[in-house]
Coordinates of C-alpha atoms in Angstrom, one line a residue:
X19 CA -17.1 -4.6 -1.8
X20 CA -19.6 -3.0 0.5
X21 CA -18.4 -5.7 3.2
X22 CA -14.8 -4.9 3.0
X23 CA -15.9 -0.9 3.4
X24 CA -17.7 -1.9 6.6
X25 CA -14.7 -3.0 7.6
X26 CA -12.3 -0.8 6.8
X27 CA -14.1 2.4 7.7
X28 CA -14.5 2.0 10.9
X29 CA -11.9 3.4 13.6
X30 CA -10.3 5.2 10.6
X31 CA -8.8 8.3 12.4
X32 CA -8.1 6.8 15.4
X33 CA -4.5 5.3 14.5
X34 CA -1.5 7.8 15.0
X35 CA -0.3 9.1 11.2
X36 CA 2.6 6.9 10.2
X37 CA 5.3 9.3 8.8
X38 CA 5.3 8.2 5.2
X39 CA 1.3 9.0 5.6
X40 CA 2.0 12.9 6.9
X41 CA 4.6 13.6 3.9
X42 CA 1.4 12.5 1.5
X43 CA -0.6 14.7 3.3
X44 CA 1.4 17.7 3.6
X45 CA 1.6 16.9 -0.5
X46 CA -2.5 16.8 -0.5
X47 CA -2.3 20.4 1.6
X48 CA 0.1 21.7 -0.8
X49 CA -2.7 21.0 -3.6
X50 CA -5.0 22.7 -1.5
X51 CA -3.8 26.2 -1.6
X52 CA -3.4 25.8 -5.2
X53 CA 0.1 24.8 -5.4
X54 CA 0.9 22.3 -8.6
X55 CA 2.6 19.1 -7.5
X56 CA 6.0 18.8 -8.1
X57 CA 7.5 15.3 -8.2
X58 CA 10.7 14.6 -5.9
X59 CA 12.8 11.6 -6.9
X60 CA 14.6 11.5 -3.8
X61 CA 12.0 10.3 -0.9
X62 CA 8.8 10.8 -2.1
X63 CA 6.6 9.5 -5.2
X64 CA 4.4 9.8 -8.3
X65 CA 0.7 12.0 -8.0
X66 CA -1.3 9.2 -8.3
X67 CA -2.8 8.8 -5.0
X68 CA -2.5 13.1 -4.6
X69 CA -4.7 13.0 -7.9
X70 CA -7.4 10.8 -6.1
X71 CA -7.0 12.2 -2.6
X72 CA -7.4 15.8 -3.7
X73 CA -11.2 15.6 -5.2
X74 CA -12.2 13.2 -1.9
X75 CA -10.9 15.6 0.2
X76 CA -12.3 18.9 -1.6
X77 CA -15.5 17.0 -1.2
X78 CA -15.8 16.7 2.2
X79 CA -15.1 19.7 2.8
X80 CA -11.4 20.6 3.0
X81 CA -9.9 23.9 2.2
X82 CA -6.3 23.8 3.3
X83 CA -3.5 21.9 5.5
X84 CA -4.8 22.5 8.8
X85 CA -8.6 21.2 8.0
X86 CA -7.4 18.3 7.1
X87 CA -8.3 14.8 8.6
X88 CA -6.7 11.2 9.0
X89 CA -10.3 9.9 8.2
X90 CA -10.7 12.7 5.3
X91 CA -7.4 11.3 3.5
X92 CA -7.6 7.5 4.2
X93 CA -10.8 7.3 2.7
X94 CA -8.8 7.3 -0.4
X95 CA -7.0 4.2 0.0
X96 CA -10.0 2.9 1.6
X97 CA -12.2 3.0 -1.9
X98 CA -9.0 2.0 -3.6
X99 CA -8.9 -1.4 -1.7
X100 CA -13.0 -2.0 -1.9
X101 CA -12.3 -1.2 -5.8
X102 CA -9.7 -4.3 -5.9
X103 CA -12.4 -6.6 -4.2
X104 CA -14.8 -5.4 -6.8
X105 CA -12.1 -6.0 -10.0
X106 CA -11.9 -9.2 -9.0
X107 CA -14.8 -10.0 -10.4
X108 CA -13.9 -9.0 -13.5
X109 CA -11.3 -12.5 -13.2
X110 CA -14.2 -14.6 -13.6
X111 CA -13.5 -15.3 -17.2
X112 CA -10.2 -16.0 -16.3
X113 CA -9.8 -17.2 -13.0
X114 CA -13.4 -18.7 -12.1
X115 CA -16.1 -17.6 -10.1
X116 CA -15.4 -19.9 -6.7
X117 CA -11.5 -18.4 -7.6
X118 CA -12.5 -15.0 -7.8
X119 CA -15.6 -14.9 -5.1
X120 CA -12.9 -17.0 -2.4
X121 CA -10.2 -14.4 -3.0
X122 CA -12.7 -11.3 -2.5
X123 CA -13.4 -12.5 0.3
X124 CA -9.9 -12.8 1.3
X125 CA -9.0 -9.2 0.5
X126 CA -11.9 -7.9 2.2
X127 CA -11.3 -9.3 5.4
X128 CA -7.5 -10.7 5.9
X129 CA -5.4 -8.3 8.7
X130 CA -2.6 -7.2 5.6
X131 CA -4.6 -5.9 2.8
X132 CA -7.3 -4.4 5.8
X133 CA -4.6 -3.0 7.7
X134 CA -2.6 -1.4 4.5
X135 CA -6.2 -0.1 2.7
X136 CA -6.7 2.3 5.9
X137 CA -3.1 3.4 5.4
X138 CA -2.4 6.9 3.3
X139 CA 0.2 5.8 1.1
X140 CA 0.7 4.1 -2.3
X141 CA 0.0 0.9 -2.5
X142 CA -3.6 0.4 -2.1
X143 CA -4.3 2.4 -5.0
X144 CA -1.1 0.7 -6.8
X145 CA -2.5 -3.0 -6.4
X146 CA -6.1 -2.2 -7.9
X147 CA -4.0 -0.8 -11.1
X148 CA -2.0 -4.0 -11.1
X149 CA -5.2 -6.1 -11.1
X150 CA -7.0 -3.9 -13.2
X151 CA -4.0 -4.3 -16.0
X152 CA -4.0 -7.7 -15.2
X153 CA -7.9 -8.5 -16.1
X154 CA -8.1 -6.0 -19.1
X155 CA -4.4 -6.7 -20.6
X156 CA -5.8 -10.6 -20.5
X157 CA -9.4 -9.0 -22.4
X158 CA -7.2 -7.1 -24.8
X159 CA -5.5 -10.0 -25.8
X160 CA -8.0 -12.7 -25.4
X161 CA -10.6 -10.6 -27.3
X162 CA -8.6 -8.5 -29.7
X163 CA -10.1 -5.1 -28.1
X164 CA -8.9 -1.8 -28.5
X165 CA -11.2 -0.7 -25.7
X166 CA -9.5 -3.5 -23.5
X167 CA -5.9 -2.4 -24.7
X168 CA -6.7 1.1 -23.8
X169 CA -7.4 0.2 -20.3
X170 CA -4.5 -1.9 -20.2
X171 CA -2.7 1.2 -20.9
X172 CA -4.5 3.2 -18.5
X173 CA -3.9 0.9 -15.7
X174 CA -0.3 0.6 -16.4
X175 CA 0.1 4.5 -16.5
X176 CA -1.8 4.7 -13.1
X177 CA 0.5 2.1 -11.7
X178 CA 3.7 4.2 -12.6
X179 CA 2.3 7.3 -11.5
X180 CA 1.7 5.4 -8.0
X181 CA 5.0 4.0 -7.5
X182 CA 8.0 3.9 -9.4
X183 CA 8.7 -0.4 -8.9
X184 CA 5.8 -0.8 -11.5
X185 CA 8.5 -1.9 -14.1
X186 CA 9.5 -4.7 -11.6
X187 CA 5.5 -5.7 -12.3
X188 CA 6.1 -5.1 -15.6
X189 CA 8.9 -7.6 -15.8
X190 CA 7.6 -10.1 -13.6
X191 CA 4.2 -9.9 -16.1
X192 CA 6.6 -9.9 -18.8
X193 CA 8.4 -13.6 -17.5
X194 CA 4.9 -15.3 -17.0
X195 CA 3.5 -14.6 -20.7
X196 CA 6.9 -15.7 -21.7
X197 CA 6.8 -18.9 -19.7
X198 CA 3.2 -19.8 -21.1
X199 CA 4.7 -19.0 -24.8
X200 CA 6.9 -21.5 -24.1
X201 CA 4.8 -23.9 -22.8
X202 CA 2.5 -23.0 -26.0
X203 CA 3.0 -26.6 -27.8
X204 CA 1.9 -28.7 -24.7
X205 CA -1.0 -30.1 -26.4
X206 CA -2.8 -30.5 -23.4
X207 CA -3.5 -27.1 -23.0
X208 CA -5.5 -25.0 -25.3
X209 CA -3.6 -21.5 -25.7
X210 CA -5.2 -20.9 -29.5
X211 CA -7.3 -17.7 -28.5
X212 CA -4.9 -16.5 -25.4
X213 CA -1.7 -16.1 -26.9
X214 CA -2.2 -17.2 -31.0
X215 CA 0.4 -14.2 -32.3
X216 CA 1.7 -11.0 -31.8
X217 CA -0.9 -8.6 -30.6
X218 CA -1.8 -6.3 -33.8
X219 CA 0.2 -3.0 -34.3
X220 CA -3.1 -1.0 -33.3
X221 CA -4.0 -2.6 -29.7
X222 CA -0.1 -2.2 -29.0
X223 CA 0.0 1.4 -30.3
X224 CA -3.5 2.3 -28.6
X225 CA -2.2 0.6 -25.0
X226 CA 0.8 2.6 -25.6
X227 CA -0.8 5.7 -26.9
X228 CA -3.3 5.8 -23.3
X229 CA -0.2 4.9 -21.2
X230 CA 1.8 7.9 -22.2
X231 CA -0.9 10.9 -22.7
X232 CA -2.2 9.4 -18.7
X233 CA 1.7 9.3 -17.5
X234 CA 2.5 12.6 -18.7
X235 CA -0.6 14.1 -17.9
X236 CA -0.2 13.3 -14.2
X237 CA 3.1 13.5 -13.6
X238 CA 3.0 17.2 -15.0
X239 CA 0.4 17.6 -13.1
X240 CA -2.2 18.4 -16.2
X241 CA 0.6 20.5 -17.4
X242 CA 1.4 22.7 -15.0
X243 CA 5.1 21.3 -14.6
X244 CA 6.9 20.2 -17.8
X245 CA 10.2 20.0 -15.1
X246 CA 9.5 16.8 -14.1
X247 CA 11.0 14.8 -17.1
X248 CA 14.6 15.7 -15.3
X249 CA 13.4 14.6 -12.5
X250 CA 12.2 10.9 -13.3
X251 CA 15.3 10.5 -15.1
X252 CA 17.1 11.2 -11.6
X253 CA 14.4 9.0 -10.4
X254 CA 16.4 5.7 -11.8
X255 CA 19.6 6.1 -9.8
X256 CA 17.8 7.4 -6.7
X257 CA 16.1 4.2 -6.5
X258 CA 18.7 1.8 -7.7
X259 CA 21.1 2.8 -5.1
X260 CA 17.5 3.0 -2.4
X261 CA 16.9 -1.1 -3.1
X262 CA 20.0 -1.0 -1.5
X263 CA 18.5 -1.0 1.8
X264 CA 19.4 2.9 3.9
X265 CA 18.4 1.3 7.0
X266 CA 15.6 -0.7 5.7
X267 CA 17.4 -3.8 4.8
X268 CA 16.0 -7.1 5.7
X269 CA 17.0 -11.2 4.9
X270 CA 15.6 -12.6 2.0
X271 CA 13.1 -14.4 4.1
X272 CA 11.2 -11.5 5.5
X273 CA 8.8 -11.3 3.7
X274 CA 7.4 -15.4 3.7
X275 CA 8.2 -14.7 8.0
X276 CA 5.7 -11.9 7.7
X277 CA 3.3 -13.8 5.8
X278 CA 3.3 -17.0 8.1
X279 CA 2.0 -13.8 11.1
X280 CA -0.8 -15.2 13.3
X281 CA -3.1 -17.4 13.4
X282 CA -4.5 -17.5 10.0
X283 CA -1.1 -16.5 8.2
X284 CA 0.8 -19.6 7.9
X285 CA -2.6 -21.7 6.8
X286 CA -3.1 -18.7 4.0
X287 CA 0.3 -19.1 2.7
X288 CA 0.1 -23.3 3.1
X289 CA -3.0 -23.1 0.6
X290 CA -1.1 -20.8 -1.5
X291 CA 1.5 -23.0 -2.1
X292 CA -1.1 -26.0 -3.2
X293 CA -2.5 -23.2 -5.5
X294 CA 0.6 -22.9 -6.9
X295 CA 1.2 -26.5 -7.5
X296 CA -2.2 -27.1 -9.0
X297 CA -2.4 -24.6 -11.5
X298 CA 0.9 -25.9 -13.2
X299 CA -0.9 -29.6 -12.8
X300 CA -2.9 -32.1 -15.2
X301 CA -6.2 -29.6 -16.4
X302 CA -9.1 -31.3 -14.7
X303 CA -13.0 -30.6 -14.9
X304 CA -14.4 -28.1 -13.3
X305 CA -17.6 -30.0 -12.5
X306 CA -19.5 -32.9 -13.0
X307 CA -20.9 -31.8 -16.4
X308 CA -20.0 -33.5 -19.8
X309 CA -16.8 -31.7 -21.7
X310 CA -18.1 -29.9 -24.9
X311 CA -15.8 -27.8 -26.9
X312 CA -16.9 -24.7 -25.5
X313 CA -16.3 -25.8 -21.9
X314 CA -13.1 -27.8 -23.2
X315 CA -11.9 -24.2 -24.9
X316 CA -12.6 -22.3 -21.6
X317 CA -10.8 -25.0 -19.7
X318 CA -7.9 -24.2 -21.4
X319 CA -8.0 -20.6 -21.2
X320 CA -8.2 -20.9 -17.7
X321 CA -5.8 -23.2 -17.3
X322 CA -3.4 -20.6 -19.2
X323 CA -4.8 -17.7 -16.8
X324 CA -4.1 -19.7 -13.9
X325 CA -0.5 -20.6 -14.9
X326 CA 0.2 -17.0 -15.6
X327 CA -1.0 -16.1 -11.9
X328 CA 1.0 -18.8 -10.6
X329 CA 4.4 -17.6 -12.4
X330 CA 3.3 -14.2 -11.7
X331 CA 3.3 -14.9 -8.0
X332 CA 6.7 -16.2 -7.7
X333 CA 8.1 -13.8 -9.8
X334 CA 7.6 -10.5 -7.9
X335 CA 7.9 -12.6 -4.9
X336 CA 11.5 -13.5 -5.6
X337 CA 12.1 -10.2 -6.9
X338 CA 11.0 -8.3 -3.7
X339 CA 12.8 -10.9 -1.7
X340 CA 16.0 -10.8 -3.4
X341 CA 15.6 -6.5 -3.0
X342 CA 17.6 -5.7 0.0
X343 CA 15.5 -2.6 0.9
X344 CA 11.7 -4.4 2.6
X345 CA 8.9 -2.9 4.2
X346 CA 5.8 -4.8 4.9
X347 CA 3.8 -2.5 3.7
X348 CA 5.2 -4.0 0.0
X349 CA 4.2 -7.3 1.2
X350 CA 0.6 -6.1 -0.5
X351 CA 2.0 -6.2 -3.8
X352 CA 2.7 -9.6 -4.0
X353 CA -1.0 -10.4 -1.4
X354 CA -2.6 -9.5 -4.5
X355 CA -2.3 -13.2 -6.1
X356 CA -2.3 -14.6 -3.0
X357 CA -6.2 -14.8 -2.6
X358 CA -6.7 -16.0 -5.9
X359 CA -4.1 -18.8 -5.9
X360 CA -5.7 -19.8 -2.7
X361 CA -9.6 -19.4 -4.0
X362 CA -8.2 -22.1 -6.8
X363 CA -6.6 -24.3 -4.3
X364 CA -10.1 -24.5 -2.1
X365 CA -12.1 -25.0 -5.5
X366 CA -10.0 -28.1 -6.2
X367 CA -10.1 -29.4 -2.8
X368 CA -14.0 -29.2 -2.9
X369 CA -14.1 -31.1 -6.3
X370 CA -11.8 -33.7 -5.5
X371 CA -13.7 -34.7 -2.7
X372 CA -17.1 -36.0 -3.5
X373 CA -18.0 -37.4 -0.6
X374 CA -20.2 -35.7 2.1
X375 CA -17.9 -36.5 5.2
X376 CA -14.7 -35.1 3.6
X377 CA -16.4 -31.8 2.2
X378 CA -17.8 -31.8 5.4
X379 CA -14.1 -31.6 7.1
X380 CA -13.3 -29.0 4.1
X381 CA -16.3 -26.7 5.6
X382 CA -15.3 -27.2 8.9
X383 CA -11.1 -25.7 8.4
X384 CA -12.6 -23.2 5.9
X385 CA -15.1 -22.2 8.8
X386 CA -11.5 -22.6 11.4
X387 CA -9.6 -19.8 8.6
X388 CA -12.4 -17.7 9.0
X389 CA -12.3 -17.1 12.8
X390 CA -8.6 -17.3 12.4
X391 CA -8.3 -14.6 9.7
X392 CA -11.3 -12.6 12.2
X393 CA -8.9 -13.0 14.9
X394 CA -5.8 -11.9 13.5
X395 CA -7.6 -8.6 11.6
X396 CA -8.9 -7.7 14.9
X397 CA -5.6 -7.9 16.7
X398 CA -4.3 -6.1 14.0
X399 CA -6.5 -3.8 12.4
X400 CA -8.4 -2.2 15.8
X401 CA -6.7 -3.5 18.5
X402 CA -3.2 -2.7 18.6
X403 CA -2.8 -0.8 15.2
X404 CA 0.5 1.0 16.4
X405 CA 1.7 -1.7 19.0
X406 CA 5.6 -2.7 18.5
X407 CA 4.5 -6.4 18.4
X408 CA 2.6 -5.6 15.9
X409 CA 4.6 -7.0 12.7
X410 CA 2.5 -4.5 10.3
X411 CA 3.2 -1.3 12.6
X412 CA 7.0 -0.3 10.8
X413 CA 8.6 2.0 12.4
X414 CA 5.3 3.6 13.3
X415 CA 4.6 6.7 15.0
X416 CA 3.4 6.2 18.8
X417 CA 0.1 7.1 20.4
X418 CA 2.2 9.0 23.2
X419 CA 2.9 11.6 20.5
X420 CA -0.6 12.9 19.9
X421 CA -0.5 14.6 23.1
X422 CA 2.0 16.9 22.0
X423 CA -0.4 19.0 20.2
X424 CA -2.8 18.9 23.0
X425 CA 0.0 19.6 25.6
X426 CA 0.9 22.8 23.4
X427 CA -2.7 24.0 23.2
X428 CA -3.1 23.9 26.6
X429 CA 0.1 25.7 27.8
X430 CA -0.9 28.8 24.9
X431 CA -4.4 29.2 26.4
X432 CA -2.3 29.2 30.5
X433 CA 0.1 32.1 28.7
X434 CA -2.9 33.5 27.0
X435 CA -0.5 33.3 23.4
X436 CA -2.5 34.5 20.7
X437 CA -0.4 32.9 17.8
X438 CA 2.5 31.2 19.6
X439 CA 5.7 30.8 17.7
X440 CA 7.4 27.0 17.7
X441 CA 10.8 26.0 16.8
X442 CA 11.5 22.4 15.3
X443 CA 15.2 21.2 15.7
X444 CA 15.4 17.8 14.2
X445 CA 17.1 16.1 11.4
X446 CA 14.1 14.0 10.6
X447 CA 10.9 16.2 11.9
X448 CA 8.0 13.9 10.5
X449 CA 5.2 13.6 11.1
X450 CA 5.4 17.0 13.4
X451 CA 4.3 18.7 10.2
X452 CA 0.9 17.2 10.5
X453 CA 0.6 16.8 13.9
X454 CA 1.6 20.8 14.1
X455 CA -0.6 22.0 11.1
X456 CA -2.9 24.2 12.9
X457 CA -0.2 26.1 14.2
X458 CA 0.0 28.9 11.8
X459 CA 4.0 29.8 13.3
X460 CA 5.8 26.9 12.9
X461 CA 9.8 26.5 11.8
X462 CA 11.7 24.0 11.2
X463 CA 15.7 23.5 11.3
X464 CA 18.1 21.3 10.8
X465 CA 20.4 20.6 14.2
X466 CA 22.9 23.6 14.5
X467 CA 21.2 26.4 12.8
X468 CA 19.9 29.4 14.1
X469 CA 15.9 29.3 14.6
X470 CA 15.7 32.8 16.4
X471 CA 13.1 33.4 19.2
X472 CA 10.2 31.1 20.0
X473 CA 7.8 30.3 22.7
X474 CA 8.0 26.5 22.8
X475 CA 11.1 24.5 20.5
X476 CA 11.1 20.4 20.2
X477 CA 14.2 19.0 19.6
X478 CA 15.4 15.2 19.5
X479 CA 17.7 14.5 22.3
X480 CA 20.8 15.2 21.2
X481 CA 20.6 19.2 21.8
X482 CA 23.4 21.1 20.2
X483 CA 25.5 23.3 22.9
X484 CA 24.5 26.8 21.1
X485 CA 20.7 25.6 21.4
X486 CA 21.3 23.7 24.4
X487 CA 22.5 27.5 26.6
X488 CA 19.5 29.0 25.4
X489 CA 17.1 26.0 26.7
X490 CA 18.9 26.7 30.3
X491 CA 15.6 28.6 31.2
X492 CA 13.3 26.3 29.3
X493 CA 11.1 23.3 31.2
X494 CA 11.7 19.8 29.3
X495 CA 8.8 17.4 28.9
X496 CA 9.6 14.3 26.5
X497 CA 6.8 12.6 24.2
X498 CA 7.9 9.4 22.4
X499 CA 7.1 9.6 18.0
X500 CA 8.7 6.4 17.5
X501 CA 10.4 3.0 19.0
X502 CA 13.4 4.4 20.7
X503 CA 13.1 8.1 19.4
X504 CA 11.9 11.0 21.5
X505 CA 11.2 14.3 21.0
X506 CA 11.4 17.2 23.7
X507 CA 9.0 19.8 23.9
X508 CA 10.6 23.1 26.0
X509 CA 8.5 25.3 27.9
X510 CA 9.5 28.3 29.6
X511 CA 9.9 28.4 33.1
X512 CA 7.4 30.9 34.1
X513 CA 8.1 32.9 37.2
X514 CA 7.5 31.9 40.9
X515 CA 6.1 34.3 43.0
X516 CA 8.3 35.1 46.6

């Protein structure tokens, strides 16, 4: 854990804010000046990550919009992703330790879960609840724990509060335990303890008890806003006709393309597979010790454990896949099993082969992955974080755009403006709300309305004629925010002397 902070920390405000990152943070400013947060089915999502963001920034010192930092609110996501290399440890019972310690590993230092942890928006925080459900819903059952349940409940709260696809998880949870019920009378598996029965009424009713006091205290923001019930329930449609794609559609295949990225990618997802196949094979030892019923009752509990990941896996990858709407950010969701189903794969490799020289050519492409996956997170991660070749960098907001804050500053201390007035003409102004914050005069306006006055407007490029007479006597300069888009900041020509 502390080796996957040292290397996401570093560099952390350096990278331009992506635009779903500025609409969290002007949520997290909101909060800051007192405001209660009010869920909005339409674009946005649940006050998870606002709930963890808010305390982390309030520590460090933040009082409103305009002192906050990239660094201040990706620290969030940050701790979130070190806390899923730490839960993983917590799959020991189920998964193994060479399992569990290969895939920490994995998360810590692979280019898409370091690249997506030092990103402000969902789905760090909503992969360590999935994991964290995972581990204690396995507990609850395994041990018969009401404490376990709880958690269980807890986790699954936090992860609908994050994002509102957690029922897809849900579901694709839901198939795997059904799959090992069915495979239940295969008697060379032992599934006694795992899955003997119906969880008791009281683990089910204290899971479900924790899930809904934590839902509804978040998403009424500690009950500030009992409004928000309407709004979930607007939630469902807004979402079901979203999947659709609106601009974000991609082929079925995008997401095993993205995965293949780089040097280390295609290797990663190679072992995966072999993962895969070997936790639905014959249950073999785990070492060279002899088989008592203990270790033979373990066996099979991991051998249950591992088939669940495995079903797991392909579940919510096929769902995601077969979801026309894809962004690779979502490509975490389904990363999360990936490091485990490969830490199995490399465990089973290093049994099988006894021998010195062939463990000795397993070290060697394990040490090959490792300067791979260093390779690829560099590229990624530090290098070029907001390049267009770079596969993680969606629709991401270009460097060239940070000096339009710096461009206005300068031109208000040439005019000597104390508290300059700027006009924002866009359909789609993020993130010029965050990159504009410390502006206390800022408007925004949809294309064809009246704005009024200003010293400086930025409009997108296609100018409406009403705006475009008054700009006549205005200076354009243009400042790329995105692949193909630009904005246009107008200055007013001052006068030349005769």
């Amino acid at each position: 854990m502390l080796l996957s902070l040292a290397v996401r920390l570093p560099q952390l405000g350096v990278r331009p804010m992506h635009t779903d990152e500025s609409v969290n943070a002007y949520i997290v400013g909101e909060l800051l000046s007192g405001k209660a947060f009010h869920y909005d089915p339409r674009d946005r999502h649940g006050p998870a990550l606002a709930a963890l963001a808010l305390p982390l920034a309030e520590l460090q010192g933040a009082k409103n919009f305009s002192e906050l930092t990239e660094s201040e609110l990706r620290l969030s996501t940050v701790l979130a992703g070190a806390a899923t290399v730490f839960l993983f440890g917590a799959g020991v019972e189920m998964f193994g330790f060479a399992a569990c310690f290969i895939a920490a590993l994995l998360f810590a230092f692979a280019p898409l879960p370091v690249y997506y942890n030092r990103y402000f928006i969902h789905e760090s925080l909503f992969v360590a609840a999935t994991l964290g459900l995972i581990c204690s819903g396995w507990r609850a059952l395994e041990k018969k724990s009401l404490l376990q349940s709880a958690l269980a409940g807890l986790c699954a709260a936090l992860m609908l509060a994050c994002k509102e696809t957690a029922p897809l998880h849900y579901f694709a949870m839901a198939i795997a335990l059904f799959v090992c019920w069915i495979f239940k009378k295969q008697k060379t598996l032992s599934w006694n303890k795992l899955l003997s029965g119906f969880p008791p009424l009281k683990m089910i009713s204290a899971a479900l008890a924790v899930f809904l006091f934590v839902t509804i205290l978040l998403f009424t923001w500690f009950g500030r806003n009992w409004g928000v019930f309407a709004d979930l329930y607007h939630a469902i449609s807004n979402f079901t006709a979203r999947a659709g794609g609106e601009g974000h559609q991609k082929p079925f295949w995008y997401y095993a393309k993205l995965l293949c990225d780089g040097w280390s990618g295609g290797i990663i997802l190679a072992v995966t597979v072999l993962g895969i196949f070997y936790s639905f094979g014959k249950n073999r030892e785990c070492s060279g010790a002899p088989v008592v019923s203990n270790q033979n009752s373990k066996r099979g509990e991991r051998s249950v454990c591992r088939i669940f990941l495995a079903i797991y896996a392909i579940a919510i990858f096929v769902i995601y896949s077969a979801i026309p709407y894809k962004t690779p950010w979502l490509a975490l969701n389904f990363w999360l099993p990936i490091p485990l189903l490969v830490g199995i794969a490399i465990e089973w490799f290093w049994i099988a082969n006894q021998k010195i020289f062939r463990r000795l050519i397993v070290l060697l492409v394990l040490v090959e992955l490792m300067f791979s996956i260093a390779r690829d997170t560099r590229l990624r991660v530090f290098v070029g974080p907001a390049d267009e070749k770079n596969p993680y960098a969606y629709a991401h907001t270009l460097e060239d755009l940070l000096g339009l804050p710096k461009r206005i500053e300068e031109l208000v201390r040439q005019r000597n403006l104390s508290d300059p007035r700027i006009a924002v003409v866009a359909a789609d102004p993020w993130p010029l709300p965050w990159y504009l914050r410390k502006f206390s005069q800022v408007g925004f306006w949809q294309p064809g309305q009246e704005t009024g006055p200003a010293d400086f407007f930025i409009t997108t490029t296609d100018v409406s004629d009403k705006l475009a007479e008054r700009l006549k006597t205005f200076r354009p300069e243009f400042f790329g925010v995105r692949p193909e888009v630009l904005l246009i900041l107008w200055t007013p020509e001052t006068q030349r002397k005769p």
